[in-house]
CSV table of N, CA and C in Angstrom, one decimal:
chain,number,residue,atom,x,y,z
A,64,MET,N,8.5,18.4,-49.5
A,64,MET,CA,7.3,19.3,-49.6
A,64,MET,C,7.0,18.9,-51.2
A,65,THR,N,5.7,18.5,-51.5
A,65,THR,CA,5.5,19.4,-52.7
A,65,THR,C,5.1,20.6,-53.2
A,66,ARG,N,5.1,20.5,-55.0
A,66,ARG,CA,4.6,21.4,-55.7
A,66,ARG,C,3.2,21.6,-55.4
A,67,GLU,N,3.3,20.5,-55.0
A,67,GLU,CA,1.4,21.9,-55.1
A,67,GLU,C,1.0,22.5,-53.3
A,68,PHE,N,1.4,21.9,-52.1
A,68,PHE,CA,1.8,22.4,-51.0
A,68,PHE,C,2.1,23.6,-51.6
A,69,ASP,N,3.4,23.8,-51.9
A,69,ASP,CA,4.0,25.2,-52.5
A,69,ASP,C,3.4,26.3,-53.1
A,70,LYS,N,2.4,25.7,-54.1
A,70,LYS,CA,1.4,26.5,-54.5
A,70,LYS,C,0.7,26.8,-54.1
A,71,GLN,N,0.4,26.2,-52.8
A,71,GLN,CA,-0.9,26.6,-52.2
A,71,GLN,C,-0.9,27.8,-51.4
A,72,ASN,N,0.8,27.4,-50.6
A,72,ASN,CA,1.0,28.3,-49.9
A,72,ASN,C,2.3,29.5,-50.6
A,73,ASN,N,2.1,29.9,-51.3
A,73,ASN,CA,3.0,31.2,-52.7
A,73,ASN,C,4.2,31.0,-51.8
A,74,ARG,N,4.8,29.9,-51.9
A,74,ARG,CA,6.1,30.0,-51.6
A,74,ARG,C,6.8,30.7,-52.1
A,75,PRO,N,7.9,31.8,-52.8
A,75,PRO,CA,8.3,32.2,-53.7
A,75,PRO,C,9.3,31.4,-54.5
A,76,LYS,N,9.9,31.9,-55.0
A,76,LYS,CA,10.0,29.7,-56.1
A,76,LYS,C,12.3,29.5,-55.9
A,77,LEU,N,12.3,30.6,-55.6
A,77,LEU,CA,13.4,29.7,-55.3
A,77,LEU,C,14.2,30.7,-53.8
A,78,PHE,N,12.9,30.3,-52.6
A,78,PHE,CA,13.5,30.7,-51.5
A,78,PHE,C,14.6,30.1,-50.6
A,79,TRP,N,15.2,28.6,-51.0
A,79,TRP,CA,16.2,27.9,-50.5
A,79,TRP,C,17.3,28.5,-51.3
A,80,ALA,N,17.4,28.4,-52.7
A,80,ALA,CA,18.3,28.8,-52.6
A,80,ALA,C,19.2,30.0,-52.6
A,81,GLY,N,18.1,30.8,-51.8
A,81,GLY,CA,18.9,32.6,-51.2
A,81,GLY,C,20.1,31.9,-50.3
A,82,PHE,N,19.7,30.8,-49.3
A,82,PHE,CA,20.6,30.9,-48.2
A,82,PHE,C,21.3,29.4,-48.4
A,83,SER,N,23.1,30.7,-48.0
A,83,SER,CA,24.2,29.8,-47.6
A,83,SER,C,24.0,28.3,-47.1
A,84,LEU,N,24.5,27.5,-47.6
A,84,LEU,CA,24.7,26.2,-46.9
A,84,LEU,C,24.6,26.5,-45.3
A,85,GLY,N,25.5,27.3,-44.3
A,85,GLY,CA,25.9,27.6,-43.7
A,85,GLY,C,24.2,27.9,-42.5
A,86,GLU,N,24.0,28.3,-43.8
A,86,GLU,CA,21.8,28.9,-43.2
A,86,GLU,C,21.4,28.4,-42.9
A,87,GLN,N,21.3,27.1,-43.6
A,87,GLN,CA,21.1,26.4,-44.6
A,87,GLN,C,21.3,25.0,-43.3
A,88,SER,N,22.2,24.9,-42.8
A,88,SER,CA,22.4,24.6,-40.7
A,88,SER,C,21.7,25.0,-39.9
A,89,ARG,N,22.5,26.6,-39.6
A,89,ARG,CA,21.3,26.2,-38.8
A,89,ARG,C,19.8,26.1,-38.7
A,90,LEU,N,19.1,26.5,-39.9
A,90,LEU,CA,17.6,26.3,-39.7
A,90,LEU,C,16.8,25.3,-40.0
A,91,LYS,N,18.4,23.8,-40.3
A,91,LYS,CA,18.1,22.4,-39.7
A,91,LYS,C,17.9,22.3,-38.7
A,92,ARG,N,18.7,22.6,-37.9
A,92,ARG,CA,18.7,22.9,-36.1
A,92,ARG,C,18.3,23.0,-35.0
A,93,LEU,N,17.7,24.4,-35.9
A,93,LEU,CA,16.5,24.7,-35.5
A,93,LEU,C,15.2,24.5,-34.8
A,94,TYR,N,15.0,23.2,-36.5
A,94,TYR,CA,13.4,22.9,-37.1
A,94,TYR,C,13.6,21.7,-36.0
A,95,GLU,N,14.6,21.2,-36.2
A,95,GLU,CA,15.5,19.2,-35.0
A,95,GLU,C,14.8,20.1,-33.5
A,96,GLU,N,16.2,21.0,-33.5
A,96,GLU,CA,15.3,21.6,-31.8
A,96,GLU,C,13.9,21.8,-31.3
A,97,ASP,N,12.7,22.3,-32.1
A,97,ASP,CA,11.7,22.7,-31.9
A,97,ASP,C,11.0,21.1,-32.0
A,98,ALA,N,10.8,20.6,-33.3
A,98,ALA,CA,10.6,19.4,-33.4
A,98,ALA,C,11.1,18.2,-32.3
A,99,ALA,N,11.8,17.9,-31.2
A,99,ALA,CA,11.7,17.1,-30.4
A,99,ALA,C,10.4,17.9,-29.0
A,100,ASP,N,10.6,19.1,-28.9
A,100,ASP,CA,9.2,19.6,-28.1
A,100,ASP,C,8.1,18.8,-28.6
A,101,PHE,N,7.9,19.1,-29.7
A,101,PHE,CA,6.3,19.3,-30.4
A,101,PHE,C,5.2,18.3,-30.4
A,102,ASN,N,4.5,18.7,-29.8
A,102,ASN,CA,3.5,17.1,-30.3
A,102,ASN,C,2.9,16.9,-31.9
A,103,PHE,N,3.4,16.5,-32.4
A,103,PHE,CA,3.5,16.3,-33.7
A,103,PHE,C,1.7,15.4,-34.5
A,104,THR,N,1.2,15.5,-33.1
A,104,THR,CA,-0.2,14.5,-33.5
A,104,THR,C,-1.1,15.7,-33.0
A,105,TYR,N,-1.5,16.2,-31.9
A,105,TYR,CA,-2.4,16.7,-31.6
A,105,TYR,C,-2.0,18.7,-31.6
A,106,GLY,N,-1.2,18.9,-32.2
A,106,GLY,CA,0.2,20.2,-32.1
A,106,GLY,C,-0.9,20.4,-32.6
A,107,PRO,N,-0.8,22.2,-32.7
A,107,PRO,CA,-1.0,22.7,-33.7
A,107,PRO,C,-0.2,23.4,-35.0
A,108,GLU,N,-0.9,22.9,-35.5
A,108,GLU,CA,0.2,24.8,-37.6
A,108,GLU,C,0.7,24.8,-37.5
A,109,ARG,N,2.1,25.0,-37.3
A,109,ARG,CA,2.5,26.2,-37.3
A,109,ARG,C,2.8,27.4,-38.2
A,110,GLU,N,2.5,28.4,-38.4
A,110,GLU,CA,3.3,29.6,-39.7
A,110,GLU,C,4.3,29.2,-40.1
A,111,GLU,N,5.9,29.0,-39.2
A,111,GLU,CA,7.4,28.7,-39.6
A,111,GLU,C,7.0,28.1,-40.2
A,112,ILE,N,6.7,26.8,-40.0
A,112,ILE,CA,6.6,25.7,-40.2
A,112,ILE,C,6.4,25.5,-41.8
A,113,VAL,N,4.9,26.0,-41.9
A,113,VAL,CA,4.2,26.1,-43.1
A,113,VAL,C,4.8,27.0,-44.0
A,114,LYS,N,5.5,27.9,-43.2
A,114,LYS,CA,5.5,29.6,-44.8
A,114,LYS,C,6.9,30.1,-44.2
A,115,PRO,N,8.0,28.8,-44.2
A,115,PRO,CA,9.2,29.4,-44.1
A,115,PRO,C,9.0,31.0,-44.0
A,116,TRP,N,9.3,31.2,-45.8
A,116,TRP,CA,9.6,31.9,-45.9
A,116,TRP,C,9.3,34.2,-44.8
A,117,LEU,N,7.7,33.4,-44.3
A,117,LEU,CA,7.8,34.8,-43.6
A,117,LEU,C,8.2,35.2,-41.9
A,118,LYS,N,9.3,34.2,-41.8
A,118,LYS,CA,9.9,34.4,-40.4
A,118,LYS,C,11.4,34.6,-40.7
A,119,TRP,N,12.1,33.5,-42.2
A,119,TRP,CA,13.5,34.0,-42.3
A,119,TRP,C,13.6,34.3,-43.5
A,120,LYS,N,14.6,35.5,-43.0
A,120,LYS,CA,15.0,35.7,-45.2
A,120,LYS,C,16.9,35.2,-45.1
A,121,PRO,N,16.8,34.9,-46.9
A,121,PRO,CA,18.4,34.7,-46.3
A,121,PRO,C,19.0,36.1,-45.9
A,122,ASP,N,20.3,36.0,-45.1
A,122,ASP,CA,21.6,36.9,-45.4
A,122,ASP,C,21.7,37.0,-46.7
A,123,LEU,N,21.2,38.4,-46.7
A,123,LEU,CA,22.3,39.1,-48.4
A,123,LEU,C,23.3,39.0,-48.0
A,124,THR,N,24.7,39.5,-46.3
A,124,THR,CA,25.6,39.8,-47.0
A,124,THR,C,26.2,38.7,-47.1
A,125,GLN,N,26.0,37.5,-46.8
A,125,GLN,CA,26.7,36.3,-46.8
A,125,GLN,C,26.2,36.0,-48.4
A,126,GLU,N,25.2,35.9,-49.4
A,126,GLU,CA,24.9,35.8,-50.0
A,126,GLU,C,26.2,36.4,-51.2
A,127,GLN,N,26.5,37.9,-50.8
A,127,GLN,CA,28.2,38.6,-51.6
A,127,GLN,C,29.0,38.0,-51.3
A,128,VAL,N,29.2,37.2,-49.8
A,128,VAL,CA,30.8,37.1,-49.6
A,128,VAL,C,30.8,35.8,-50.1
A,129,ASN,N,30.0,34.7,-50.4
A,129,ASN,CA,29.9,33.6,-51.7
A,129,ASN,C,29.7,33.7,-53.5
A,130,LYS,N,29.3,35.2,-53.7
A,130,LYS,CA,29.4,35.6,-54.2
A,130,LYS,C,30.6,35.6,-55.4
A,131,LYS,N,30.9,37.0,-54.1
A,131,LYS,CA,32.7,37.0,-54.6
A,131,LYS,C,34.3,35.9,-54.2
A,132,GLN,N,33.6,35.1,-53.8
A,132,GLN,CA,34.7,33.7,-54.1
A,132,GLN,C,34.5,33.5,-54.4
A,133,SER,N,33.0,33.1,-55.1
A,133,SER,CA,32.8,32.1,-56.0
A,133,SER,C,34.1,33.6,-57.8
A,134,PHE,N,33.6,34.2,-57.6
A,134,PHE,CA,33.9,35.2,-58.7
A,134,PHE,C,35.6,34.7,-59.1
A,135,ILE,N,36.2,35.4,-57.5
A,135,ILE,CA,37.8,34.4,-57.6
A,135,ILE,C,38.6,33.5,-57.6
A,136,LYS,N,37.6,32.7,-57.2
A,136,LYS,CA,37.6,31.0,-57.7
A,136,LYS,C,37.8,30.8,-59.6
A,137,VAL,N,36.5,31.5,-60.0
A,137,VAL,CA,36.9,31.3,-61.2
A,137,VAL,C,38.0,32.3,-62.1
A,138,ALA,N,38.3,33.8,-61.7
A,138,ALA,CA,38.8,34.2,-62.1
A,138,ALA,C,40.9,33.9,-61.4
A,139,LEU,N,40.6,32.8,-61.1
A,139,LEU,CA,41.8,31.9,-60.4
A,139,LEU,C,42.3,31.3,-61.4
A,140,ILE,N,41.3,30.6,-61.8
A,140,ILE,CA,41.2,29.0,-62.2
A,140,ILE,C,41.4,30.0,-63.9
A,141,GLN,N,40.6,30.7,-64.5
A,141,GLN,CA,41.1,31.1,-65.6
A,141,GLN,C,42.4,31.8,-65.8
A,142,ILE,N,43.0,32.2,-65.5
A,142,ILE,CA,44.8,32.7,-64.8
A,142,ILE,C,45.1,31.7,-64.9
A,143,LEU,N,45.1,30.6,-63.7
A,143,LEU,CA,46.5,29.8,-63.8
A,143,LEU,C,45.8,28.2,-64.9
A,144,THR,N,45.1,28.5,-65.8
A,144,THR,CA,45.5,27.4,-66.8
A,144,THR,C,45.0,28.1,-68.2
A,145,GLY,N,45.1,29.7,-68.6
A,145,GLY,CA,44.2,30.1,-69.7
A,145,GLY,C,43.3,30.3,-69.9
A,146,LEU,N,42.2,29.1,-70.0
A,146,LEU,CA,41.0,29.6,-70.1
A,146,LEU,C,39.7,29.8,-70.3
A,147,PRO,N,39.2,30.6,-71.1
A,147,PRO,CA,38.2,32.0,-71.3
A,147,PRO,C,36.8,31.8,-70.1
């Protein structure tokens, strides 16, 4: 995707950054499964490909788990190494 394409379609600024790696992998598999059956030469433009933010939203519960795990990891490193 290009910056111009994203601007034309009003993609949210950090759309993909909101997804965990697991969610990104799941969405990639869904795209690949759809692509296997799609006629790219004559098929219609598909909204979920051009504007995926209208169909998929990040799982905020997973984001909260990731933040908590990251906080715990940083805290342990600081405690064990004595670094601020």
